[in-house]
Coordinates of N, CA and C in Angstrom, one line a residue:
M31 N 160.9 16.2 7.9 CA 160.2 16.2 6.7 C 161.1 15.6 5.5
S32 N 160.6 14.8 4.7 CA 161.3 14.2 3.6 C 160.8 15.0 2.2
Y33 N 161.7 15.1 1.3 CA 161.5 15.9 0.2 C 161.7 14.9 -1.1
P34 N 161.1 15.2 -2.1 CA 161.3 14.1 -3.3 C 162.8 14.4 -3.8
N35 N 163.1 13.3 -4.2 CA 164.6 13.1 -4.9 C 164.7 13.7 -6.1
V36 N 165.4 14.8 -6.1 CA 165.4 15.7 -7.3 C 166.1 14.8 -8.4
D37 N 166.9 13.7 -8.1 CA 167.6 12.9 -9.0 C 166.6 12.2 -9.9
I38 N 165.5 12.0 -9.5 CA 164.4 11.3 -10.2 C 163.9 12.2 -11.4
Y39 N 164.0 13.4 -11.3 CA 163.5 14.5 -12.3 C 164.7 14.6 -13.4
N40 N 165.9 14.5 -12.8 CA 167.0 14.4 -13.7 C 167.0 13.2 -14.5
Q41 N 166.5 12.2 -14.2 CA 166.6 11.0 -15.0 C 165.6 10.9 -16.1
L42 N 164.6 11.9 -16.1 CA 163.6 12.1 -17.3 C 164.3 12.2 -18.6
T43 N 164.1 11.6 -19.5 CA 164.8 11.6 -20.9 C 163.9 12.5 -21.8
I44 N 164.3 13.0 -22.8 CA 163.7 13.9 -23.7 C 162.4 13.1 -24.2
A45 N 162.7 11.7 -24.5 CA 161.6 10.9 -24.9 C 160.4 10.8 -24.0
D46 N 160.9 10.8 -22.8 CA 159.8 10.7 -21.7 C 158.9 12.0 -21.6
I47 N 159.5 13.1 -21.9 CA 158.9 14.4 -21.8 C 158.0 14.6 -23.0
Q48 N 158.6 14.1 -24.1 CA 157.7 14.1 -25.4 C 156.5 13.2 -25.3
M49 N 156.7 12.1 -24.8 CA 155.6 11.1 -24.7 C 154.5 11.7 -23.8
S50 N 154.9 12.4 -22.7 CA 154.0 13.0 -21.9 C 153.3 14.2 -22.6
L51 N 154.0 15.0 -23.3 CA 153.4 16.0 -24.0 C 152.4 15.6 -25.0
R52 N 152.7 14.4 -25.6 CA 151.7 13.9 -26.7 C 150.5 13.5 -26.0
T53 N 150.6 12.8 -24.8 CA 149.4 12.3 -24.1 C 148.6 13.4 -23.6
Y54 N 149.2 14.5 -23.1 CA 148.3 15.7 -22.8 C 147.7 16.4 -23.9
L55 N 148.4 16.4 -24.9 CA 147.8 17.1 -26.1 C 146.8 16.2 -26.7
K56 N 146.9 15.1 -26.8 CA 145.9 14.1 -27.3 C 144.5 14.1 -26.5
D57 N 144.8 14.2 -25.2 CA 143.7 14.2 -24.2 C 142.9 15.5 -24.4
F58 N 143.8 16.6 -24.6 CA 143.2 18.1 -24.8 C 142.4 18.3 -26.0
F59 N 142.9 17.7 -27.2 CA 142.3 17.7 -28.4 C 140.9 16.8 -28.5
S60 N 141.1 15.8 -27.7 CA 139.9 14.8 -27.6 C 138.8 15.5 -26.9
L61 N 139.2 16.4 -26.0 CA 138.0 17.1 -25.4 C 137.4 18.0 -26.3
L62 N 138.2 18.8 -27.1 CA 137.7 19.8 -28.1 C 137.1 19.2 -29.4
F63 N 137.8 18.1 -29.7 CA 137.4 17.5 -31.0 C 137.3 16.1 -30.7
P64 N 136.2 15.4 -30.3 CA 136.2 14.0 -29.8 C 136.0 13.1 -31.1
P65 N 136.8 12.0 -31.1 CA 136.7 11.2 -32.3 C 135.3 10.7 -32.5
L66 N 134.9 10.5 -33.8 CA 133.5 10.2 -34.1 C 133.3 8.8 -34.7
C67 N 132.4 8.1 -34.4 CA 132.1 6.9 -35.0 C 131.9 6.9 -36.5
V68 N 132.6 6.0 -37.2 CA 132.5 6.1 -38.7 C 131.2 5.5 -39.3
G69 N 130.5 4.9 -38.2 CA 129.2 4.4 -38.7 C 127.9 5.3 -38.5
C70 N 127.9 6.0 -37.4 CA 126.8 6.9 -37.1 C 127.2 8.2 -36.8
N71 N 128.4 8.5 -36.8 CA 129.1 10.0 -36.6 C 128.8 10.4 -35.2
R72 N 128.5 9.7 -34.3 CA 128.3 10.1 -32.8 C 129.7 10.0 -32.1
S73 N 130.0 10.8 -30.9 CA 131.1 10.9 -30.3 C 131.5 9.5 -29.7
L74 N 132.8 9.1 -29.9 CA 133.2 7.9 -29.2 C 133.6 8.0 -27.9
Y75 N 133.3 7.0 -27.0 CA 133.9 7.0 -25.6 C 135.3 6.6 -25.7
K76 N 136.0 6.8 -24.6 CA 137.5 6.5 -24.5 C 137.8 5.1 -24.9
H77 N 136.9 4.1 -24.5 CA 137.2 2.7 -24.6 C 136.8 2.3 -26.2
E78 N 136.2 3.1 -26.9 CA 135.7 2.7 -28.1 C 136.6 3.0 -29.3
N79 N 136.7 2.2 -30.3 CA 137.7 2.4 -31.4 C 137.1 2.4 -32.6
L80 N 137.0 3.5 -33.4 CA 136.5 3.6 -34.8 C 134.9 3.5 -34.9
L81 N 134.2 2.5 -34.2 CA 132.8 2.3 -34.2 C 132.4 2.4 -32.8
C82 N 131.2 3.0 -32.5 CA 130.7 2.9 -31.2 C 130.1 1.5 -30.9
S83 N 129.8 1.3 -29.8 CA 129.3 -0.1 -29.2 C 128.1 -0.4 -30.0
Y84 N 127.2 0.5 -30.2 CA 126.0 0.2 -30.9 C 126.2 -0.2 -32.1
C85 N 127.0 0.4 -32.9 CA 127.4 0.1 -34.4 C 128.0 -1.2 -34.5
W86 N 129.0 -1.4 -33.5 CA 129.5 -3.0 -33.5 C 128.6 -3.9 -33.4
Y87 N 127.7 -3.8 -32.4 CA 126.5 -4.8 -32.1 C 125.8 -4.9 -33.4
N88 N 125.5 -3.8 -34.2 CA 124.6 -3.9 -35.3 C 125.0 -4.2 -36.5
L89 N 126.5 -4.6 -36.6 CA 127.0 -4.8 -37.9 C 126.3 -6.2 -38.4
P90 N 125.8 -6.1 -39.9 CA 125.2 -7.2 -40.4 C 126.2 -8.3 -40.9
V91 N 126.7 -9.1 -39.8 CA 127.7 -10.1 -40.2 C 126.9 -11.4 -40.8
T92 N 127.6 -11.8 -41.9 CA 126.8 -13.0 -42.7 C 127.0 -14.2 -42.2
N93 N 128.1 -14.6 -41.4 CA 128.3 -15.9 -41.0 C 128.5 -16.9 -42.2
F94 N 129.0 -16.5 -43.3 CA 129.3 -17.1 -44.4 C 130.2 -18.2 -44.3
H95 N 131.3 -18.0 -43.3 CA 132.4 -18.8 -43.0 C 131.9 -20.0 -42.4
L96 N 130.7 -20.2 -42.0 CA 130.1 -21.5 -41.3 C 129.4 -22.3 -42.3
D97 N 129.3 -21.8 -43.4 CA 128.4 -22.5 -44.6 C 129.3 -22.6 -45.9
E98 N 129.6 -23.7 -46.2 CA 130.4 -23.9 -47.5 C 129.6 -23.4 -48.7
K99 N 128.2 -23.4 -48.6 CA 127.3 -23.3 -49.8 C 126.7 -21.8 -49.6
N100 N 127.5 -20.9 -48.9 CA 126.8 -19.6 -48.8 C 126.7 -18.8 -50.1
A101 N 126.0 -17.7 -50.0 CA 125.8 -16.9 -51.3 C 126.9 -16.4 -52.0
A102 N 128.0 -16.1 -51.4 CA 129.2 -15.7 -52.0 C 130.0 -16.7 -52.7
A103 N 130.1 -18.1 -52.1 CA 130.5 -19.1 -52.7 C 129.8 -19.6 -54.0
R104 N 128.4 -19.6 -53.8 CA 127.4 -20.1 -55.0 C 127.7 -19.0 -56.1
Q105 N 128.0 -17.8 -55.8 CA 128.1 -16.9 -56.9 C 129.3 -17.2 -57.9
L106 N 130.3 -17.7 -57.3 CA 131.4 -18.1 -57.9 C 131.6 -19.4 -58.5
W107 N 130.6 -20.3 -58.1 CA 130.6 -21.6 -58.6 C 130.5 -21.8 -60.2
G108 N 131.3 -22.7 -60.7 CA 131.4 -22.9 -62.1 C 132.2 -21.9 -62.9
R109 N 132.7 -20.9 -62.2 CA 133.6 -19.7 -62.9 C 135.1 -20.0 -62.4
V110 N 135.3 -20.4 -61.3 CA 136.7 -20.7 -60.8 C 136.6 -21.6 -59.7
K111 N 137.6 -22.4 -59.8 CA 137.9 -23.5 -58.7 C 138.3 -23.0 -57.3
L112 N 137.6 -22.9 -56.4 CA 137.9 -22.4 -55.0 C 137.6 -23.6 -54.1
E113 N 138.5 -23.3 -53.0 CA 138.4 -24.3 -51.9 C 137.0 -23.9 -51.0
R114 N 137.1 -22.4 -50.9 CA 136.0 -21.9 -50.1 C 135.9 -20.5 -50.3
A115 N 134.8 -19.8 -50.1 CA 134.6 -18.4 -50.1 C 133.6 -17.8 -49.1
A116 N 134.0 -16.6 -48.7 CA 133.1 -15.9 -47.7 C 133.3 -14.5 -47.7
S117 N 132.4 -13.9 -47.1 CA 132.3 -12.4 -46.8 C 131.9 -12.0 -45.4
Y118 N 132.5 -10.9 -44.9 CA 132.2 -10.7 -43.4 C 131.0 -10.0 -43.2
L119 N 130.6 -9.0 -44.1 CA 129.5 -8.1 -43.9 C 128.4 -8.1 -45.1
Y120 N 127.3 -7.9 -44.9 CA 126.3 -7.7 -45.9 C 126.5 -6.2 -46.2
F121 N 126.5 -5.8 -47.6 CA 126.5 -4.5 -48.0 C 125.2 -4.0 -48.7
A122 N 124.6 -3.0 -48.2 CA 123.5 -2.6 -49.0 C 123.6 -0.9 -49.1
K123 N 122.9 -0.3 -49.8 CA 122.9 1.2 -50.2 C 122.3 1.8 -49.0
E124 N 122.8 2.9 -48.6 CA 122.4 3.8 -47.3 C 122.3 3.0 -46.2
S125 N 123.2 2.3 -46.1 CA 123.3 1.3 -44.8 C 124.6 1.6 -43.9
L126 N 124.6 1.1 -42.8 CA 125.7 1.3 -41.9 C 127.1 0.9 -42.6
V127 N 127.0 -0.3 -43.4 CA 128.3 -1.0 -43.9 C 128.6 0.2 -45.0
Q128 N 127.7 0.6 -45.8 CA 128.0 1.5 -46.8 C 128.9 2.8 -46.2
R129 N 128.3 3.4 -45.0 CA 129.0 4.5 -44.4 C 130.4 4.1 -44.2
I130 N 130.6 2.9 -43.5 CA 131.8 2.6 -43.0 C 132.7 2.3 -44.2
M131 N 132.3 1.7 -45.3 CA 133.2 1.7 -46.5 C 133.4 2.9 -47.2
H132 N 132.6 3.7 -47.1 CA 132.9 5.2 -47.7 C 134.0 5.9 -47.0
H133 N 133.9 5.8 -45.6 CA 135.1 6.3 -44.8 C 136.5 5.6 -45.2
F134 N 136.4 4.3 -45.3 CA 137.4 3.5 -45.4 C 138.1 3.7 -46.9
K135 N 137.2 4.0 -47.9 CA 137.9 4.1 -49.3 C 138.2 5.5 -49.6
Y136 N 137.3 6.4 -49.1 CA 137.6 7.8 -49.7 C 137.7 8.8 -48.7
F137 N 138.0 8.5 -47.4 CA 138.3 9.5 -46.3 C 139.8 9.2 -45.6
S138 N 140.5 8.5 -46.4 CA 141.9 8.2 -45.8 C 141.8 7.6 -44.5
R139 N 141.1 6.5 -44.3 CA 141.0 6.0 -43.1 C 141.3 4.4 -43.1
P140 N 142.6 4.0 -43.6 CA 143.0 2.6 -43.8 C 142.9 1.9 -42.5
E141 N 143.0 2.5 -41.3 CA 142.9 1.7 -40.1 C 141.7 1.0 -39.9
I142 N 140.5 1.5 -40.7 CA 139.2 0.8 -40.6 C 139.4 -0.6 -41.1
G143 N 140.1 -0.8 -42.2 CA 140.3 -2.1 -42.7 C 141.1 -3.1 -42.0
I144 N 141.9 -2.5 -41.2 CA 142.9 -3.3 -40.4 C 142.0 -3.8 -39.2
V145 N 141.3 -2.9 -38.6 CA 140.5 -3.4 -37.4 C 139.5 -4.3 -37.8
L146 N 138.7 -4.2 -38.9 CA 137.6 -5.2 -39.5 C 138.2 -6.4 -39.9
G147 N 139.5 -6.3 -40.4 CA 140.2 -7.7 -40.7 C 140.6 -8.4 -39.6
E148 N 141.1 -7.8 -38.4 CA 141.3 -8.4 -37.3 C 140.0 -9.1 -36.6
R149 N 139.0 -8.5 -36.6 CA 137.8 -8.9 -36.1 C 137.3 -10.2 -36.8
Y150 N 137.3 -10.1 -38.3 CA 136.9 -11.2 -39.0 C 137.8 -12.4 -38.9
G151 N 139.3 -12.0 -39.0 CA 140.3 -13.0 -38.7 C 139.9 -13.9 -37.4
A152 N 139.4 -13.3 -36.4 CA 139.2 -14.1 -35.1 C 138.1 -15.0 -35.4
L153 N 137.1 -14.6 -36.3 CA 136.0 -15.7 -36.6 C 136.5 -16.7 -37.6
L154 N 137.4 -16.4 -38.5 CA 138.0 -17.4 -39.4 C 138.9 -18.1 -38.7
K155 N 139.5 -17.9 -37.6 CA 140.5 -18.8 -37.1 C 139.6 -20.0 -36.5
E156 N 138.5 -19.8 -36.3 CA 137.7 -20.9 -35.6 C 137.0 -21.7 -36.6
S157 N 137.4 -21.6 -37.9 CA 136.7 -22.2 -39.0 C 137.6 -22.9 -39.9
D158 N 137.1 -23.4 -41.1 CA 137.9 -24.2 -42.1 C 139.0 -23.2 -42.8
F159 N 138.9 -21.9 -42.6 CA 139.8 -20.8 -43.3 C 141.1 -20.8 -42.6
N160 N 141.2 -21.4 -41.4 CA 142.4 -21.4 -40.6 C 143.5 -22.2 -41.3
I161 N 143.3 -23.1 -42.4 CA 144.4 -23.9 -42.9 C 145.0 -23.3 -44.2
V162 N 144.8 -21.9 -44.5 CA 145.6 -21.2 -45.5 C 146.9 -21.1 -45.2
D163 N 147.7 -20.8 -46.1 CA 149.3 -20.6 -45.9 C 149.7 -19.2 -46.0
V164 N 149.1 -18.3 -47.0 CA 149.5 -17.0 -47.1 C 148.1 -16.1 -47.3
V165 N 148.3 -15.0 -47.3 CA 147.2 -13.9 -47.6 C 147.6 -13.0 -48.8
I166 N 146.9 -12.9 -49.8 CA 147.2 -12.0 -51.0 C 146.1 -11.1 -51.3
P167 N 146.3 -9.8 -51.1 CA 145.2 -8.9 -51.4 C 145.1 -8.7 -52.9
V168 N 143.9 -8.4 -53.5 CA 143.7 -8.0 -54.8 C 144.4 -6.8 -55.1
P169 N 145.5 -6.7 -56.2 CA 146.1 -5.5 -56.2 C 145.3 -4.4 -57.0
L170 N 145.5 -3.1 -56.8 CA 145.2 -2.1 -57.6 C 146.1 -1.7 -58.7
H171 N 145.6 -1.1 -59.7 CA 146.6 -0.5 -60.9 C 147.3 0.6 -60.3
P172 N 148.6 0.8 -60.6 CA 149.5 2.0 -60.1 C 148.6 3.2 -60.2
K173 N 148.0 3.6 -61.2 CA 147.4 4.9 -61.4 C 146.3 5.0 -60.4
K174 N 145.4 3.9 -60.2 CA 144.4 4.0 -59.3 C 145.0 4.2 -57.8
L175 N 146.1 3.4 -57.6 CA 146.7 3.4 -56.2 C 147.4 4.8 -56.0
K176 N 147.9 5.4 -56.9 CA 148.3 6.8 -56.7 C 147.2 7.6 -56.4
K177 N 146.1 7.7 -57.1 CA 145.0 8.5 -57.0 C 144.3 8.4 -55.6
R178 N 144.2 7.0 -55.2 CA 143.5 6.8 -53.8 C 144.6 6.9 -52.7
G179 N 145.7 6.6 -52.9 CA 146.7 6.8 -51.9 C 147.0 5.3 -51.1
Y180 N 146.0 4.3 -51.2 CA 146.5 3.1 -50.7 C 145.4 2.1 -51.2
N181 N 145.8 0.9 -51.0 CA 144.9 -0.3 -51.5 C 144.0 -0.8 -50.4
Q182 N 142.8 -0.4 -50.3 CA 141.9 -0.8 -49.2 C 141.9 -2.3 -49.0
S183 N 142.1 -3.2 -49.8 CA 142.1 -4.7 -49.7 C 143.3 -4.9 -49.0
E184 N 144.4 -4.3 -49.1 CA 145.7 -4.6 -48.5 C 145.6 -4.4 -47.0
F185 N 144.9 -3.4 -46.6 CA 144.8 -3.0 -45.2 C 143.7 -4.1 -44.5
F186 N 142.7 -4.5 -45.2 CA 141.9 -5.5 -44.6 C 142.6 -6.7 -44.6
A187 N 143.3 -7.1 -45.6 CA 144.2 -8.3 -45.6 C 145.3 -8.4 -44.3
Q188 N 145.8 -7.0 -44.1 CA 146.7 -7.1 -43.0 C 146.1 -7.5 -41.8
G189 N 145.0 -7.0 -41.5 CA 144.2 -7.4 -40.2 C 144.0 -8.7 -40.2
L190 N 143.6 -9.5 -41.3 CA 143.2 -11.0 -41.3 C 144.7 -11.6 -41.1
S191 N 145.8 -11.1 -41.6 CA 147.1 -11.7 -41.6 C 147.5 -11.7 -40.2
T192 N 147.5 -10.6 -39.5 CA 147.8 -10.4 -38.0 C 147.1 -11.6 -37.0
T193 N 145.7 -11.6 -37.3 CA 144.9 -12.4 -36.3 C 145.1 -13.9 -36.8
L194 N 145.2 -14.1 -38.1 CA 145.3 -15.6 -38.5 C 146.7 -16.1 -38.3
R195 N 147.6 -15.0 -38.2 CA 149.2 -15.3 -37.9 C 149.7 -16.2 -39.2
I196 N 149.5 -15.6 -40.3 CA 149.9 -16.3 -41.5 C 150.5 -15.0 -42.4
P197 N 151.5 -15.3 -43.2 CA 152.3 -14.2 -43.9 C 151.2 -13.3 -44.8
L198 N 151.5 -12.1 -44.9 CA 150.7 -11.3 -46.0 C 151.9 -11.0 -47.1
I199 N 151.3 -11.3 -48.4 CA 152.1 -11.1 -49.6 C 151.6 -10.2 -50.5
T200 N 152.3 -9.0 -50.8 CA 151.7 -7.9 -51.6 C 152.4 -7.8 -52.8
E201 N 153.6 -8.3 -53.1 CA 154.5 -8.0 -54.1 C 154.5 -9.0 -55.3
N202 N 153.8 -10.1 -55.2 CA 153.8 -11.2 -56.2 C 152.7 -11.2 -57.2
M203 N 151.8 -10.5 -56.8 CA 150.7 -10.1 -57.9 C 150.6 -8.7 -58.3
V204 N 150.6 -8.4 -59.5 CA 150.5 -7.1 -59.8 C 149.4 -6.9 -61.0
R205 N 148.7 -5.7 -61.0 CA 147.8 -5.4 -62.1 C 148.3 -4.4 -62.9
H206 N 148.4 -4.9 -64.2 CA 149.1 -4.0 -65.3 C 148.1 -3.5 -66.1
T207 N 146.9 -3.6 -66.2 CA 145.9 -3.0 -67.1 C 144.9 -2.3 -66.3
L208 N 144.6 -1.1 -66.6 CA 143.6 -0.3 -65.9 C 142.2 -0.6 -66.4
T209 N 141.2 -1.2 -65.9 CA 140.1 -1.6 -66.5 C 138.9 -0.7 -66.1
E210 N 137.9 -0.9 -66.9 CA 136.6 0.1 -66.9 C 135.8 -0.4 -65.7
S211 N 134.9 0.3 -65.2 CA 134.0 -0.1 -64.3 C 133.2 -1.6 -64.8
Q212 N 132.9 -2.5 -63.8 CA 132.3 -3.8 -64.2 C 130.7 -3.7 -64.0
T213 N 130.2 -2.8 -63.3 CA 128.9 -2.9 -62.7 C 127.9 -2.8 -63.9
T214 N 128.1 -2.1 -64.9 CA 127.3 -1.8 -66.0 C 127.3 -2.9 -67.2
K215 N 128.3 -3.8 -67.2 CA 128.6 -4.7 -68.2 C 127.9 -6.1 -68.0
R216 N 127.6 -6.7 -69.0 CA 127.1 -8.2 -68.9 C 128.1 -9.0 -68.5
R217 N 127.7 -10.2 -68.1 CA 128.7 -11.4 -67.6 C 129.9 -11.6 -68.5
Y218 N 129.6 -11.8 -69.8 CA 130.6 -12.0 -70.9 C 131.5 -10.9 -71.0
E219 N 130.9 -9.6 -71.0 CA 131.7 -8.5 -71.4 C 132.6 -8.4 -70.1
R220 N 132.2 -8.6 -68.7 CA 133.0 -8.5 -67.6 C 134.2 -9.5 -67.7
Y221 N 133.9 -10.7 -68.2 CA 134.8 -11.8 -68.3 C 136.0 -11.3 -69.3
E222 N 135.6 -10.9 -70.5 CA 136.4 -10.3 -71.5 C 137.3 -9.0 -71.0
N223 N 136.7 -8.3 -70.1 CA 137.2 -7.1 -69.7 C 138.4 -7.4 -68.7
M224 N 138.3 -8.5 -67.9 CA 139.3 -8.9 -66.8 C 140.4 -9.8 -67.2
Q225 N 140.3 -10.4 -68.4 CA 141.2 -11.4 -68.8 C 142.6 -10.8 -69.1
S226 N 143.5 -11.5 -68.5 CA 144.9 -11.0 -68.8 C 145.3 -9.6 -68.2
I227 N 144.5 -9.2 -67.1 CA 145.0 -8.0 -66.4 C 146.0 -8.2 -65.3
F228 N 146.2 -9.5 -64.8 CA 147.1 -9.6 -63.7 C 148.3 -10.3 -64.1
Q229 N 149.4 -10.3 -63.4 CA 150.6 -10.8 -63.6 C 151.2 -11.3 -62.4
I230 N 151.9 -12.5 -62.4 CA 152.4 -13.1 -61.3 C 154.0 -13.0 -61.2
K231 N 154.6 -12.5 -60.3 CA 156.0 -12.3 -60.2 C 156.5 -13.5 -59.3
D232 N 157.7 -14.0 -59.5 CA 158.2 -15.1 -58.9 C 157.2 -16.1 -58.5
P233 N 156.6 -16.8 -59.4 CA 155.6 -17.8 -59.0 C 156.1 -19.0 -58.2
E234 N 157.4 -19.3 -58.2 CA 158.0 -20.3 -57.4 C 157.7 -20.0 -55.8
R235 N 157.6 -18.8 -55.5 CA 157.4 -18.5 -54.0 C 156.0 -19.0 -53.8
L236 N 155.1 -19.0 -54.6 CA 153.7 -19.3 -54.2 C 153.4 -20.8 -54.5
K237 N 154.2 -21.5 -55.1 CA 154.1 -23.0 -55.5 C 153.7 -23.8 -54.3
D238 N 152.6 -24.5 -54.6 CA 152.1 -25.4 -53.4 C 151.6 -24.8 -52.3
Q239 N 151.1 -23.5 -52.3 CA 150.6 -22.8 -51.3 C 149.0 -22.7 -51.3
H240 N 148.4 -22.7 -50.2 CA 147.0 -22.5 -50.3 C 146.9 -21.0 -49.8
I241 N 146.2 -20.2 -50.8 CA 146.2 -18.8 -50.8 C 145.0 -18.4 -50.5
L242 N 144.9 -17.3 -49.6 CA 143.6 -16.7 -49.2 C 143.6 -15.4 -50.0
L243 N 142.9 -15.3 -51.1 CA 142.7 -14.1 -51.8 C 141.7 -13.0 -51.3
V244 N 142.1 -11.8 -51.0 CA 141.2 -10.8 -50.3 C 140.9 -9.7 -51.3
D245 N 139.6 -9.5 -51.0 CA 139.2 -8.2 -51.8 C 138.2 -7.4 -50.8
D246 N 137.9 -6.2 -51.2 CA 137.1 -5.3 -50.3 C 135.5 -5.8 -50.5
V247 N 134.8 -5.8 -51.7 CA 133.5 -5.9 -51.8 C 133.2 -7.0 -53.0
L248 N 132.4 -8.0 -52.7 CA 132.2 -8.9 -53.8 C 130.9 -8.4 -54.5
T249 N 131.0 -7.9 -55.9 CA 129.8 -7.5 -56.5 C 129.7 -8.5 -57.5
T250 N 130.2 -8.2 -58.7 CA 130.1 -9.0 -60.1 C 131.0 -10.4 -59.8
G251 N 132.0 -10.2 -59.0 CA 132.9 -11.4 -59.0 C 134.0 -11.6 -60.1
A252 N 133.9 -10.7 -60.9 CA 134.8 -10.7 -62.1 C 136.3 -10.5 -61.6
T253 N 136.6 -9.6 -60.9 CA 137.9 -9.4 -60.5 C 138.6 -10.7 -59.7
I254 N 137.6 -11.1 -58.8 CA 138.0 -12.3 -58.0 C 138.3 -13.5 -58.9
E255 N 137.5 -13.6 -60.0 CA 137.5 -14.8 -60.9 C 138.9 -14.7 -61.6
A256 N 139.1 -13.5 -62.2 CA 140.5 -13.2 -62.8 C 141.7 -13.4 -62.1
C257 N 141.6 -13.0 -60.8 CA 142.8 -13.2 -59.9 C 143.0 -14.6 -59.5
A258 N 142.0 -15.3 -59.2 CA 142.0 -16.7 -58.7 C 142.5 -17.5 -59.8
N259 N 142.0 -17.3 -61.0 CA 142.5 -18.1 -62.1 C 143.8 -18.0 -62.5
K260 N 144.4 -16.6 -62.3 CA 145.6 -16.5 -62.6 C 146.6 -17.2 -61.6
L261 N 146.1 -17.2 -60.4 CA 147.0 -17.9 -59.2 C 146.8 -19.3 -59.3
L262 N 145.7 -19.8 -60.0 CA 145.7 -21.4 -60.3 C 146.4 -21.8 -61.2
E263 N 147.2 -21.0 -62.1 CA 148.0 -21.4 -63.1 C 149.3 -21.9 -62.4
I264 N 149.7 -21.6 -61.1 CA 150.8 -22.0 -60.6 C 150.7 -23.3 -60.0
P265 N 151.7 -24.2 -60.3 CA 151.6 -25.7 -59.7 C 151.2 -25.8 -58.4
G266 N 150.4 -26.7 -58.0 CA 150.1 -27.0 -56.6 C 149.3 -25.9 -55.8
V267 N 148.9 -24.8 -56.3 CA 148.2 -23.7 -55.7 C 146.7 -24.1 -55.5
K268 N 146.2 -23.8 -54.3 CA 144.9 -23.8 -54.0 C 144.5 -22.3 -53.7
V269 N 143.3 -22.1 -53.8 CA 142.7 -20.6 -53.5 C 141.4 -20.6 -52.8
S270 N 141.4 -19.9 -51.7 CA 140.2 -19.6 -50.9 C 139.9 -18.0 -50.9
V271 N 138.7 -17.6 -50.9 CA 138.5 -16.2 -51.1 C 137.8 -15.6 -49.8
V272 N 138.2 -14.3 -49.5 CA 137.4 -13.7 -48.3 C 137.2 -12.1 -48.9
T273 N 136.0 -11.7 -48.7 CA 135.8 -10.2 -49.0 C 135.3 -9.4 -47.9
L274 N 135.7 -8.2 -47.7 CA 135.0 -7.4 -46.4 C 133.5 -7.4 -46.5
A275 N 133.0 -7.2 -47.6 CA 131.6 -7.2 -47.8 C 131.0 -7.9 -49.0
Y276 N 129.7 -8.1 -49.0 CA 129.0 -9.0 -50.1 C 127.8 -8.1 -50.3
T277 N 127.6 -7.8 -51.7 CA 126.4 -7.2 -52.0 C 125.3 -8.0 -52.4
K278 N 124.2 -7.8 -51.5 CA 123.0 -8.6 -51.7 C 122.4 -8.5 -53.3

């Protein structure tokens, strides 16, 4: 009769043991506290990530990236010179997308932005958006960043950057003025409120680049307008815009 080689057990490292323990503990806690879908709050199966298969299938994808004259692009016409603009999902109150966005922004779930960015990046890769050079997220003011803990646009941009395989730049644009909410202001008031709140550091780094400017939700368009116009002051720069959601 042959017996197991005890030397095999001696070769196990502390890292191997720790990894095994983490795996066992993860499976154990998954049985007691299964991960929940951020869209419908149902338990996820082992192969599902963040959203259940039903919610993934029912995401209201806009397909704006296939139409140069889409609603997001038209909303910004005459306000800022863009190469193209698109949004991934339709946003409506009390909808699946609102529930996802709520988890993303207020429940410390930045990984939601990364996964959705990777998904949308796969669509953009097969469209005219695949010719951009760098990805830049709309920055948050430091006070708001400290309060929220992270910039949701940056994590969505990170997912896009990964799938599109283009650099993500987060340090060249800064927001130095904390603005009021734009939703209750008229268009001219929004424009006045957003002027000169962004600054560009080391503009030479962005010279002659086609920039993909990324934000979470396109509502009034005032923030995108101010950001893009600031970037367009740099010689040779072109700007396209992508947002995670579009408000009808």
